[in-house]
Coordinates of N, CA and C in Angstrom, one line a residue:
Chain A
E1 N 0.9 -1.3 -0.3 CA -0.2 0.0 -0.1 C 0.8 1.3 -0.1
A2 N 0.4 2.1 -0.7 CA 1.1 3.4 -0.7 C 1.3 4.2 0.8
G3 N 2.4 4.5 0.9 CA 2.6 5.3 2.7 C 1.7 6.8 2.5
V4 N 2.4 7.4 3.4 CA 1.9 8.7 3.6 C 2.7 9.9 2.8
A5 N 2.0 10.6 2.4 CA 2.6 11.5 1.4 C 2.6 13.1 1.9
Q6 N 4.0 13.1 1.5 CA 4.1 15.1 2.2 C 4.5 15.8 0.8
S7 N 3.9 17.1 0.8 CA 4.7 18.3 0.1 C 4.6 19.3 0.5
P8 N 5.4 20.5 0.4 CA 6.7 19.9 -0.4 C 7.7 19.4 0.6
R9 N 9.1 18.6 0.2 CA 9.9 18.3 1.0 C 10.9 19.3 1.9
Y10 N 10.9 20.3 1.1 CA 11.9 21.6 1.8 C 11.4 22.6 1.5
K11 N 11.1 23.7 2.5 CA 10.6 24.8 2.3 C 11.5 26.0 2.9
I12 N 12.1 27.0 2.2 CA 12.7 28.2 3.0 C 12.1 29.2 2.9
I13 N 11.7 29.9 3.7 CA 11.3 31.5 3.9 C 11.5 32.5 4.6
E14 N 11.3 33.5 4.7 CA 11.7 34.5 5.4 C 10.7 34.6 6.6
K15 N 11.2 35.2 7.6 CA 10.0 35.3 9.1 C 9.3 36.1 8.6
R16 N 8.0 36.0 8.6 CA 6.8 36.9 8.8 C 6.0 36.7 7.6
Q17 N 6.7 35.5 6.6 CA 6.0 34.9 5.3 C 4.8 33.8 6.1
S18 N 4.3 33.3 5.0 CA 3.1 32.6 5.5 C 3.6 31.1 5.0
V19 N 3.5 29.7 5.1 CA 4.0 28.6 4.4 C 2.8 27.5 4.8
A20 N 2.7 26.9 3.5 CA 1.7 25.5 3.8 C 2.1 24.4 3.2
F21 N 2.0 23.2 4.3 CA 2.1 22.3 4.1 C 0.8 21.2 3.7
W22 N 1.0 20.1 3.0 CA 0.1 19.0 2.5 C 0.4 17.8 3.0
C23 N -0.7 17.1 3.0 CA -0.3 15.7 3.7 C -1.3 14.5 3.3
N24 N -1.4 13.6 2.4 CA -2.1 12.7 2.0 C -1.7 11.3 2.9
P25 N -2.5 10.9 4.0 CA -2.6 9.5 4.6 C -3.0 8.3 3.9
I26 N -2.3 7.1 4.8 CA -2.7 6.3 3.9 C -4.3 5.9 4.0
S27 N -4.3 5.4 2.5 CA -5.9 5.3 2.6 C -6.8 4.3 3.7
G28 N -7.7 4.8 3.6 CA -8.6 4.2 5.1 C -8.1 4.5 6.6
H29 N -7.2 5.1 6.8 CA -7.0 5.7 8.0 C -7.6 6.7 8.7
A30 N -8.3 6.6 9.5 CA -9.1 7.5 10.1 C -8.5 8.5 10.8
T31 N -7.4 8.5 11.4 CA -6.5 9.2 12.6 C -5.4 9.9 11.5
L32 N -5.4 11.5 11.7 CA -4.2 12.0 11.4 C -3.5 12.9 12.0
Y33 N -2.5 12.9 12.0 CA -1.4 13.4 13.1 C -0.5 14.7 12.4
W34 N -0.4 16.0 12.9 CA 0.8 16.6 12.4 C 1.8 16.9 13.5
Y35 N 3.1 16.4 13.4 CA 3.8 16.6 14.7 C 5.2 17.8 14.0
Q36 N 5.7 18.1 15.0 CA 6.9 19.3 15.1 C 7.8 18.6 15.5
Q37 N 9.4 18.6 14.6 CA 10.4 17.8 15.2 C 11.5 18.8 15.0
I38 N 12.0 19.5 16.2 CA 12.9 20.3 16.1 C 14.1 19.2 16.0
L39 N 15.4 19.9 15.8 CA 16.6 19.3 15.2 C 16.9 18.7 16.8
G40 N 17.4 17.6 16.8 CA 18.1 16.9 18.1 C 16.7 16.4 19.2
Q41 N 15.4 17.0 18.7 CA 14.2 16.3 19.8 C 13.4 15.5 19.0
G42 N 12.5 15.0 19.8 CA 11.5 13.7 19.3 C 10.1 14.3 18.9
P43 N 9.7 14.0 17.8 CA 8.5 14.7 17.6 C 7.7 15.0 18.3
K44 N 7.0 16.1 18.3 CA 5.9 16.8 19.2 C 4.6 17.3 18.5
L45 N 3.4 16.4 19.1 CA 2.2 16.5 18.3 C 1.8 17.8 18.4
L46 N 1.2 18.3 17.2 CA 0.4 19.5 17.1 C -0.8 19.5 17.2
I47 N -1.5 18.5 16.3 CA -2.6 18.7 16.2 C -3.1 17.1 15.7
Q48 N -4.2 16.6 16.1 CA -4.6 15.3 16.0 C -6.0 15.4 15.2
F49 N -6.6 14.7 14.5 CA -7.7 14.6 13.6 C -8.1 13.5 13.9
Q50 N -9.5 13.1 13.8 CA -10.0 11.7 14.1 C -11.1 12.2 12.8
N51 N -11.1 11.3 11.4 CA -11.9 11.7 10.3 C -11.3 13.1 9.8
N52 N -12.6 14.1 9.8 CA -12.4 15.5 9.6 C -12.5 16.1 11.0
G53 N -12.6 15.9 12.0 CA -12.9 16.2 13.2 C -11.6 16.5 14.1
V54 N -11.2 17.8 14.9 CA -10.3 18.0 15.6 C -10.5 17.2 16.8
V55 N -9.3 16.2 17.1 CA -9.3 15.8 18.6 C -8.6 16.3 19.5
D56 N -7.4 16.7 19.1 CA -6.7 17.4 20.3 C -5.9 18.2 19.3
D57 N -5.9 19.8 19.8 CA -4.9 20.7 19.0 C -4.5 22.0 20.3
S58 N -4.2 21.0 21.5 CA -3.6 21.9 22.6 C -2.3 22.2 22.6
Q59 N -1.5 21.7 21.9 CA -0.2 22.1 21.3 C 0.1 23.2 20.2
L60 N -0.9 23.3 19.6 CA -1.4 23.8 18.5 C -1.1 25.6 18.8
P61 N 0.3 26.3 18.3 CA 0.2 28.0 18.6 C -1.1 28.5 17.9
K62 N -2.4 28.5 18.1 CA -3.3 28.9 17.3 C -3.4 30.3 16.6
D63 N -2.3 31.4 17.4 CA -2.4 32.6 16.8 C -1.5 32.6 15.6
R64 N -0.7 31.7 15.1 CA -0.2 31.7 14.1 C -0.1 30.3 12.9
F65 N -0.6 29.0 13.8 CA -0.9 27.9 13.2 C -2.2 27.5 13.1
S66 N -2.6 26.9 11.8 CA -3.8 26.5 11.5 C -3.8 25.2 10.8
A67 N -4.8 24.3 11.0 CA -4.6 22.8 10.2 C -6.3 22.5 9.7
E68 N -6.5 21.9 8.8 CA -7.8 21.4 8.3 C -7.6 20.1 7.8
R69 N -8.6 19.1 7.9 CA -8.4 18.0 7.1 C -9.9 17.9 6.3
L70 N -9.6 18.0 4.7 CA -10.7 18.3 4.2 C -11.7 16.7 4.0
K71 N -12.7 16.7 4.0 CA -13.7 15.7 3.7 C -12.7 14.4 4.7
G72 N -12.2 14.3 5.6 CA -11.5 13.4 6.1 C -10.6 12.5 5.5
V73 N -9.9 13.3 4.5 CA -9.0 12.6 4.0 C -7.6 13.5 4.2
D74 N -7.2 14.0 2.9 CA -6.1 15.3 2.7 C -6.2 16.3 4.1
S75 N -5.0 16.8 4.2 CA -4.7 17.7 5.5 C -3.5 18.8 4.9
T76 N -3.9 20.0 5.5 CA -2.9 21.3 5.4 C -2.6 21.7 6.7
L77 N -1.3 21.8 6.7 CA -1.1 22.8 7.9 C -0.5 24.0 7.4
K78 N -1.0 25.1 8.0 CA -0.5 26.5 7.7 C 0.1 27.1 8.8
I79 N 1.0 27.9 8.4 CA 1.7 28.9 9.4 C 1.9 30.2 8.9
Q80 N 1.1 31.2 9.8 CA 1.3 32.7 9.2 C 1.1 33.6 10.4
P81 N 2.2 34.3 10.4 CA 3.2 34.4 10.1 C 4.5 33.4 10.4
A82 N 5.5 33.3 9.9 CA 6.3 32.3 10.6 C 7.3 33.0 11.4
K83 N 7.7 32.5 12.1 CA 9.0 33.0 13.1 C 10.3 32.4 13.1
L84 N 11.3 32.6 13.5 CA 12.5 31.7 13.1 C 12.5 30.4 14.1
E85 N 11.9 30.5 15.2 CA 11.7 29.1 16.1 C 10.8 28.4 15.4
D86 N 10.2 28.7 14.3 CA 9.5 27.4 13.5 C 10.2 26.8 12.6
S87 N 11.4 26.8 12.5 CA 12.4 26.2 11.5 C 11.9 24.9 12.4
A88 N 12.1 23.8 11.6 CA 11.8 22.1 12.0 C 11.3 21.5 11.1
V89 N 11.0 20.1 11.3 CA 10.6 18.9 10.1 C 9.5 19.2 10.8
Y90 N 8.2 19.2 9.6 CA 6.9 19.2 10.0 C 6.5 17.5 9.2
L91 N 6.2 16.8 10.2 CA 5.8 15.4 9.9 C 4.6 15.1 10.2
C92 N 4.0 14.5 8.9 CA 2.4 14.2 9.0 C 2.5 12.5 9.2
A93 N 1.3 12.3 9.9 CA 1.6 10.4 10.3 C -0.2 10.1 10.4
S94 N -0.6 9.0 10.1 CA -1.6 8.6 10.3 C -1.7 7.2 10.9
S95 N -2.6 6.6 11.1 CA -3.0 5.1 11.7 C -4.7 4.8 11.6
P96 N -4.8 3.7 11.6 CA -6.0 3.3 11.6 C -6.9 3.5 12.5
D97 N -8.3 3.3 12.4 CA -9.2 3.8 13.6 C -8.8 2.8 14.9
G98 N -8.6 3.7 15.9 CA -8.0 2.8 17.3 C -7.0 2.2 17.5
L99 N -6.0 2.6 16.5 CA -4.5 1.9 16.5 C -3.6 3.2 16.8
Y100 N -3.7 3.7 17.9 CA -2.9 4.9 18.1 C -1.3 4.6 18.4
N101 N -1.1 3.7 18.9 CA 0.6 3.4 19.3 C 1.0 3.2 17.8
E102 N 0.5 2.6 16.9 CA 1.4 2.4 15.3 C 0.9 3.0 14.8
Q103 N 1.8 4.5 14.5 CA 1.3 5.3 13.5 C 2.4 5.4 12.3
F104 N 2.0 5.7 11.3 CA 2.9 5.3 10.0 C 3.1 6.9 9.6
F105 N 4.5 7.3 9.4 CA 4.9 8.8 9.4 C 5.2 8.9 7.9
G106 N 4.8 10.0 7.7 CA 5.3 10.7 5.9 C 6.8 11.2 5.9
P107 N 7.4 11.4 4.8 CA 8.6 11.8 4.7 C 9.2 13.4 5.3
G108 N 8.0 14.0 5.9 CA 8.3 15.2 6.4 C 8.5 16.3 5.6
T109 N 8.3 17.6 5.8 CA 8.7 19.1 5.3 C 9.9 19.3 6.2
R110 N 10.8 19.7 5.6 CA 11.9 20.4 6.4 C 11.9 21.8 6.1
L111 N 11.5 22.8 7.0 CA 11.1 24.3 7.0 C 12.2 25.0 7.6
T112 N 13.0 25.9 6.8 CA 13.8 26.8 7.2 C 13.5 28.4 7.1
V113 N 13.3 29.1 8.1 CA 12.9 30.1 8.3 C 14.2 31.3 8.6
L114 N 14.4 32.3 7.7 CA 15.6 32.9 7.8 C 15.2 34.1 8.2
Chain Z
G1 N 1.2 16.2 33.1 CA 2.2 16.2 32.2 C 2.9 14.7 32.2
Q2 N 3.7 14.9 31.5 CA 4.6 14.0 31.1 C 6.1 14.0 30.7
S3 N 6.8 12.8 31.2 CA 8.3 13.3 30.9 C 8.8 11.6 30.9
L4 N 9.8 11.9 29.6 CA 10.2 10.4 29.3 C 11.9 10.4 29.3
E5 N 13.0 9.8 29.6 CA 13.6 9.9 29.7 C 14.8 8.6 28.7
Q6 N 15.4 9.0 28.3 CA 16.7 7.9 27.4 C 18.3 8.6 27.5
P7 N 19.1 7.6 27.2 CA 20.0 8.0 26.7 C 20.3 8.8 25.2
S8 N 21.3 9.8 25.2 CA 21.6 10.6 24.2 C 21.9 9.8 23.3
E9 N 23.1 9.0 23.3 CA 24.1 8.3 22.3 C 24.3 7.4 23.0
V10 N 24.8 6.2 22.3 CA 25.0 4.9 22.3 C 26.1 4.6 21.1
T11 N 27.2 4.1 21.4 CA 28.0 3.8 20.2 C 28.4 2.2 20.6
A12 N 28.3 1.1 19.5 CA 28.6 -0.3 19.8 C 29.3 -0.7 18.4
V13 N 30.0 -1.9 18.4 CA 30.4 -2.5 17.1 C 29.5 -3.3 16.3
E14 N 29.8 -3.4 15.0 CA 28.8 -4.3 14.5 C 29.2 -6.2 15.5
G15 N 27.8 -6.5 15.3 CA 27.4 -7.7 15.9 C 27.2 -7.7 17.5
A16 N 27.5 -6.7 18.1 CA 27.2 -6.5 19.3 C 25.9 -6.2 19.5
I17 N 25.6 -6.0 21.1 CA 24.0 -6.2 21.7 C 23.8 -4.7 22.4
V18 N 23.1 -3.8 22.3 CA 22.8 -2.6 22.6 C 21.2 -2.5 23.5
Q19 N 21.3 -2.1 24.5 CA 20.1 -1.7 25.4 C 20.0 -0.5 25.5
I20 N 18.7 0.2 25.1 CA 18.1 1.4 25.2 C 17.1 1.9 26.1
N21 N 17.5 2.2 27.2 CA 16.6 2.2 28.5 C 16.0 3.4 28.4
C22 N 14.6 3.5 29.0 CA 13.5 4.7 28.6 C 12.8 4.6 30.3
T23 N 12.7 5.5 31.0 CA 11.9 5.9 32.2 C 11.0 7.0 31.6
Y24 N 9.8 6.8 32.5 CA 8.8 7.7 31.9 C 8.0 8.1 33.2
Q25 N 7.3 9.1 32.9 CA 6.3 9.5 34.6 C 5.2 10.3 33.8
T26 N 4.1 9.5 33.5 CA 2.8 9.9 33.2 C 1.8 9.6 33.6
S27 N 1.0 10.7 33.3 CA -0.6 10.4 33.9 C -1.3 9.5 32.7
G28 N -2.1 8.0 33.2 CA -2.9 7.5 32.4 C -1.9 6.9 31.5
F29 N -1.1 6.0 32.0 CA -0.1 5.2 31.1 C -0.8 4.0 30.5
Y30 N -1.1 3.9 29.0 CA -1.5 2.7 28.5 C -0.5 2.1 27.9
G31 N 0.3 2.5 27.2 CA 1.8 1.6 26.6 C 2.7 2.2 26.1
L32 N 3.8 1.5 25.9 CA 5.3 2.3 25.3 C 5.6 1.7 24.0
S33 N 5.9 2.6 23.2 CA 6.1 2.2 21.5 C 7.3 2.6 21.4
W34 N 8.2 2.3 20.5 CA 9.7 2.3 19.9 C 9.5 2.8 18.5
Y35 N 10.2 3.7 18.2 CA 10.3 4.0 16.9 C 12.0 4.2 16.3
Q36 N 12.2 4.1 15.1 CA 13.4 3.7 14.6 C 13.3 5.3 13.5
Q37 N 14.5 6.2 13.6 CA 14.2 7.1 12.7 C 15.8 7.3 11.9
H38 N 16.0 7.1 11.0 CA 17.4 6.9 10.1 C 17.2 8.8 10.0
D39 N 18.6 9.3 9.7 CA 18.8 10.5 9.5 C 18.2 11.1 8.2
G40 N 17.4 12.3 8.6 CA 16.6 12.6 7.1 C 15.7 12.1 7.1
G41 N 15.1 10.9 7.7 CA 14.1 9.8 7.0 C 12.9 10.3 8.2
A42 N 11.9 9.4 7.6 CA 10.6 9.3 8.8 C 10.8 8.2 9.8
P43 N 10.2 8.6 11.2 CA 10.3 7.5 12.1 C 9.3 6.5 11.7
T44 N 10.1 5.1 12.3 CA 9.2 4.1 11.5 C 8.7 3.4 12.7
F45 N 7.9 2.5 13.1 CA 7.3 1.8 14.3 C 8.3 0.5 14.1
L46 N 8.6 0.5 15.6 CA 9.4 -1.1 15.9 C 8.7 -1.9 16.7
S47 N 8.1 -1.4 17.6 CA 7.5 -2.5 18.8 C 6.4 -1.8 19.7
Y48 N 5.7 -2.7 20.2 CA 4.6 -1.6 21.3 C 4.6 -2.9 22.3
N49 N 4.6 -2.1 23.8 CA 4.2 -3.1 24.9 C 3.3 -2.3 25.7
A50 N 2.2 -2.9 26.0 CA 1.2 -2.8 26.9 C 1.1 -3.6 28.3
L51 N 1.5 -4.7 28.2 CA 1.9 -5.5 29.6 C 3.1 -5.8 29.7
D52 N 3.5 -6.0 31.1 CA 4.7 -6.2 31.4 C 5.4 -7.5 30.9
G53 N 6.5 -7.2 30.4 CA 7.3 -8.7 29.9 C 7.9 -8.0 28.5
L54 N 8.7 -9.2 28.0 CA 9.6 -8.9 27.0 C 8.8 -9.5 25.3
E55 N 8.7 -8.3 24.5 CA 8.4 -8.8 23.0 C 9.5 -8.8 22.2
E56 N 9.4 -9.5 21.2 CA 10.8 -9.9 20.7 C 10.2 -9.8 18.9
T57 N 10.7 -9.4 18.2 CA 10.5 -8.9 16.8 C 11.8 -9.0 16.1
G58 N 12.3 -10.5 15.7 CA 13.7 -10.6 15.3 C 15.0 -10.2 15.7
R59 N 15.8 -9.3 15.8 CA 16.6 -9.1 16.2 C 16.3 -7.8 17.3
F60 N 15.3 -7.5 17.2 CA 14.7 -6.3 18.2 C 14.0 -7.0 19.2
S61 N 14.2 -6.7 20.4 CA 13.2 -6.8 21.5 C 12.8 -5.8 22.5
S62 N 11.5 -5.8 22.8 CA 11.3 -4.6 23.8 C 10.7 -4.9 25.1
F63 N 10.7 -4.2 26.2 CA 10.4 -5.0 27.4 C 10.0 -3.9 27.9
L64 N 8.9 -4.1 29.2 CA 8.0 -3.1 29.9 C 8.2 -3.8 31.1
S65 N 8.1 -2.7 32.5 CA 7.9 -3.0 33.5 C 7.0 -1.7 34.1
R66 N 5.8 -2.2 34.2 CA 4.7 -1.1 34.4 C 5.1 -0.3 36.0
S67 N 5.4 -1.4 36.8 CA 5.5 -1.1 38.1 C 6.5 0.1 38.4
D68 N 7.8 -0.5 37.7 CA 9.1 0.6 37.6 C 8.8 1.7 36.7
S69 N 7.9 1.9 35.8 CA 7.8 2.7 34.7 C 9.2 2.7 34.3
Y70 N 9.5 1.9 33.5 CA 10.6 1.6 32.7 C 10.3 0.5 31.7
G71 N 11.1 0.8 30.6 CA 11.2 -0.2 29.3 C 12.5 -0.4 28.7
Y72 N 12.7 -1.1 27.9 CA 14.1 -1.0 27.1 C 13.9 -1.6 25.8
L73 N 14.8 -1.2 24.9 CA 14.5 -1.6 23.7 C 16.0 -2.3 23.3
L74 N 15.8 -3.9 22.8 CA 17.1 -4.2 22.9 C 17.5 -4.5 21.5
L75 N 18.5 -4.3 21.0 CA 19.1 -4.4 19.7 C 20.1 -5.4 19.3
Q76 N 19.7 -6.3 19.1 CA 21.0 -7.8 18.9 C 21.9 -7.8 17.4
E77 N 23.0 -8.6 17.4 CA 23.6 -8.6 16.3 C 23.4 -7.5 15.4
L78 N 24.2 -6.4 16.0 CA 24.3 -5.0 15.6 C 24.8 -4.8 14.0
Q79 N 24.0 -4.6 12.9 CA 24.5 -4.2 11.8 C 24.5 -2.6 11.6
M80 N 25.5 -2.2 10.3 CA 25.3 -1.0 10.1 C 24.2 0.1 10.1
K81 N 23.2 -1.0 9.2 CA 22.2 -0.1 8.9 C 21.1 0.3 10.1
D82 N 21.6 -0.2 11.3 CA 20.8 0.2 12.6 C 21.4 1.4 13.5
S83 N 22.3 1.9 12.6 CA 22.7 3.1 13.1 C 21.5 4.4 12.6
A84 N 20.9 4.9 13.8 CA 19.5 5.5 13.7 C 19.1 6.3 14.9
S85 N 18.4 7.1 15.4 CA 17.8 7.6 16.3 C 16.5 6.6 16.8
Y86 N 16.6 6.4 18.1 CA 15.5 5.2 18.5 C 14.8 6.2 19.4
F87 N 13.5 6.0 19.1 CA 12.5 7.0 20.3 C 11.7 6.2 21.4
C88 N 11.5 6.3 22.4 CA 10.3 5.7 23.2 C 9.1 6.6 23.2
A89 N 8.0 6.1 23.1 CA 6.7 6.9 23.0 C 5.7 6.6 24.2
V90 N 5.4 7.2 25.0 CA 4.3 6.7 26.0 C 3.0 6.8 25.0
L91 N 2.1 5.9 25.3 CA 0.8 6.1 24.8 C -0.2 6.4 26.0
R92 N -0.8 7.5 26.3 CA -1.6 7.8 27.2 C -3.1 7.5 26.8
S93 N -3.5 7.2 28.2 CA -5.0 6.1 28.2 C -6.1 6.9 28.0
N94 N -5.9 8.7 28.7 CA -6.7 9.4 28.6 C -7.5 10.0 27.3
D95 N -6.2 10.1 26.5 CA -6.4 11.0 25.4 C -6.1 10.2 24.2
Y96 N -5.3 9.1 24.3 CA -4.5 8.4 23.2 C -3.5 8.8 22.5
K97 N -2.9 10.0 23.0 CA -1.9 10.7 22.8 C -0.4 10.0 23.0
L98 N 0.3 10.2 21.7 CA 1.8 9.7 21.5 C 2.7 10.6 22.3
S99 N 3.3 10.6 23.5 CA 4.3 11.8 23.4 C 5.7 11.0 23.5
F100 N 6.8 11.4 22.5 CA 8.0 11.1 22.4 C 9.1 11.5 23.3
G101 N 10.2 10.9 23.4 CA 11.2 11.2 24.4 C 11.9 11.7 22.9
A102 N 13.4 12.5 23.9 CA 14.1 12.9 22.9 C 14.9 12.1 22.1
G103 N 14.9 10.6 22.3 CA 15.6 10.4 21.5 C 17.2 9.5 21.7
T104 N 17.4 8.4 21.1 CA 18.8 7.8 21.4 C 19.6 7.9 20.2
T105 N 20.6 8.3 19.9 CA 21.1 8.2 18.6 C 22.2 6.7 18.9
V106 N 22.1 6.1 18.0 CA 22.8 4.9 17.9 C 23.9 4.9 16.7
T107 N 25.1 4.6 17.1 CA 26.2 4.6 16.3 C 27.0 3.2 16.2
V108 N 26.8 2.3 14.8 CA 27.5 1.2 14.9 C 28.9 1.4 14.1
R109 N 29.6 0.7 14.6 CA 31.3 1.2 13.9 C 31.5 -0.2 13.6
A110 N 32.4 -0.3 12.3 CA 33.0 -1.6 12.0 C 34.0 -2.1 12.9

């Protein structure tokens, strides 16, 4: 089966600009996650969707970050405006309904904010 | 809140055995997962323990002691391709969120 797809793979922007990331999860996976991974750290959950509803967004900086999951399939994560500290890899993951311990990760988008 | 502790780095030679320990503090513990991440790659699932004891999957084994809030990942017959970062992650029972440790970088030398 096809894995989790993400685009773009790399993005370089100036601070205060906006950026958007796209994720296509594994077909049939009900749960979709966005993680932020800063260099040398473990992934940190930003937002979790169950189908097209938000389950948890307690760690999402809502003043600048937003996310949506269209029709319970694809998802986009947006940052507006970006700050230097947003430089990180943004990972999308998905899992079948009820299988939260085994998540399938995409290759990530490496964001550099200058 | 929750916290996970694991060593930052481990170096070993090919063919050796490496044990990566993980201690955790969390409310509502459900289970402990382990993920492998090669440099520049995506994390990939290795194993999961919800009950005490040892789970074996090929050269990799994972152990959990719920009473000690402790687990470990055992890498046997190390190969060069095992050079990667390994993360323990706690699955919480109250919200089914996975919280990752900072990771252990394993370097395998010839």
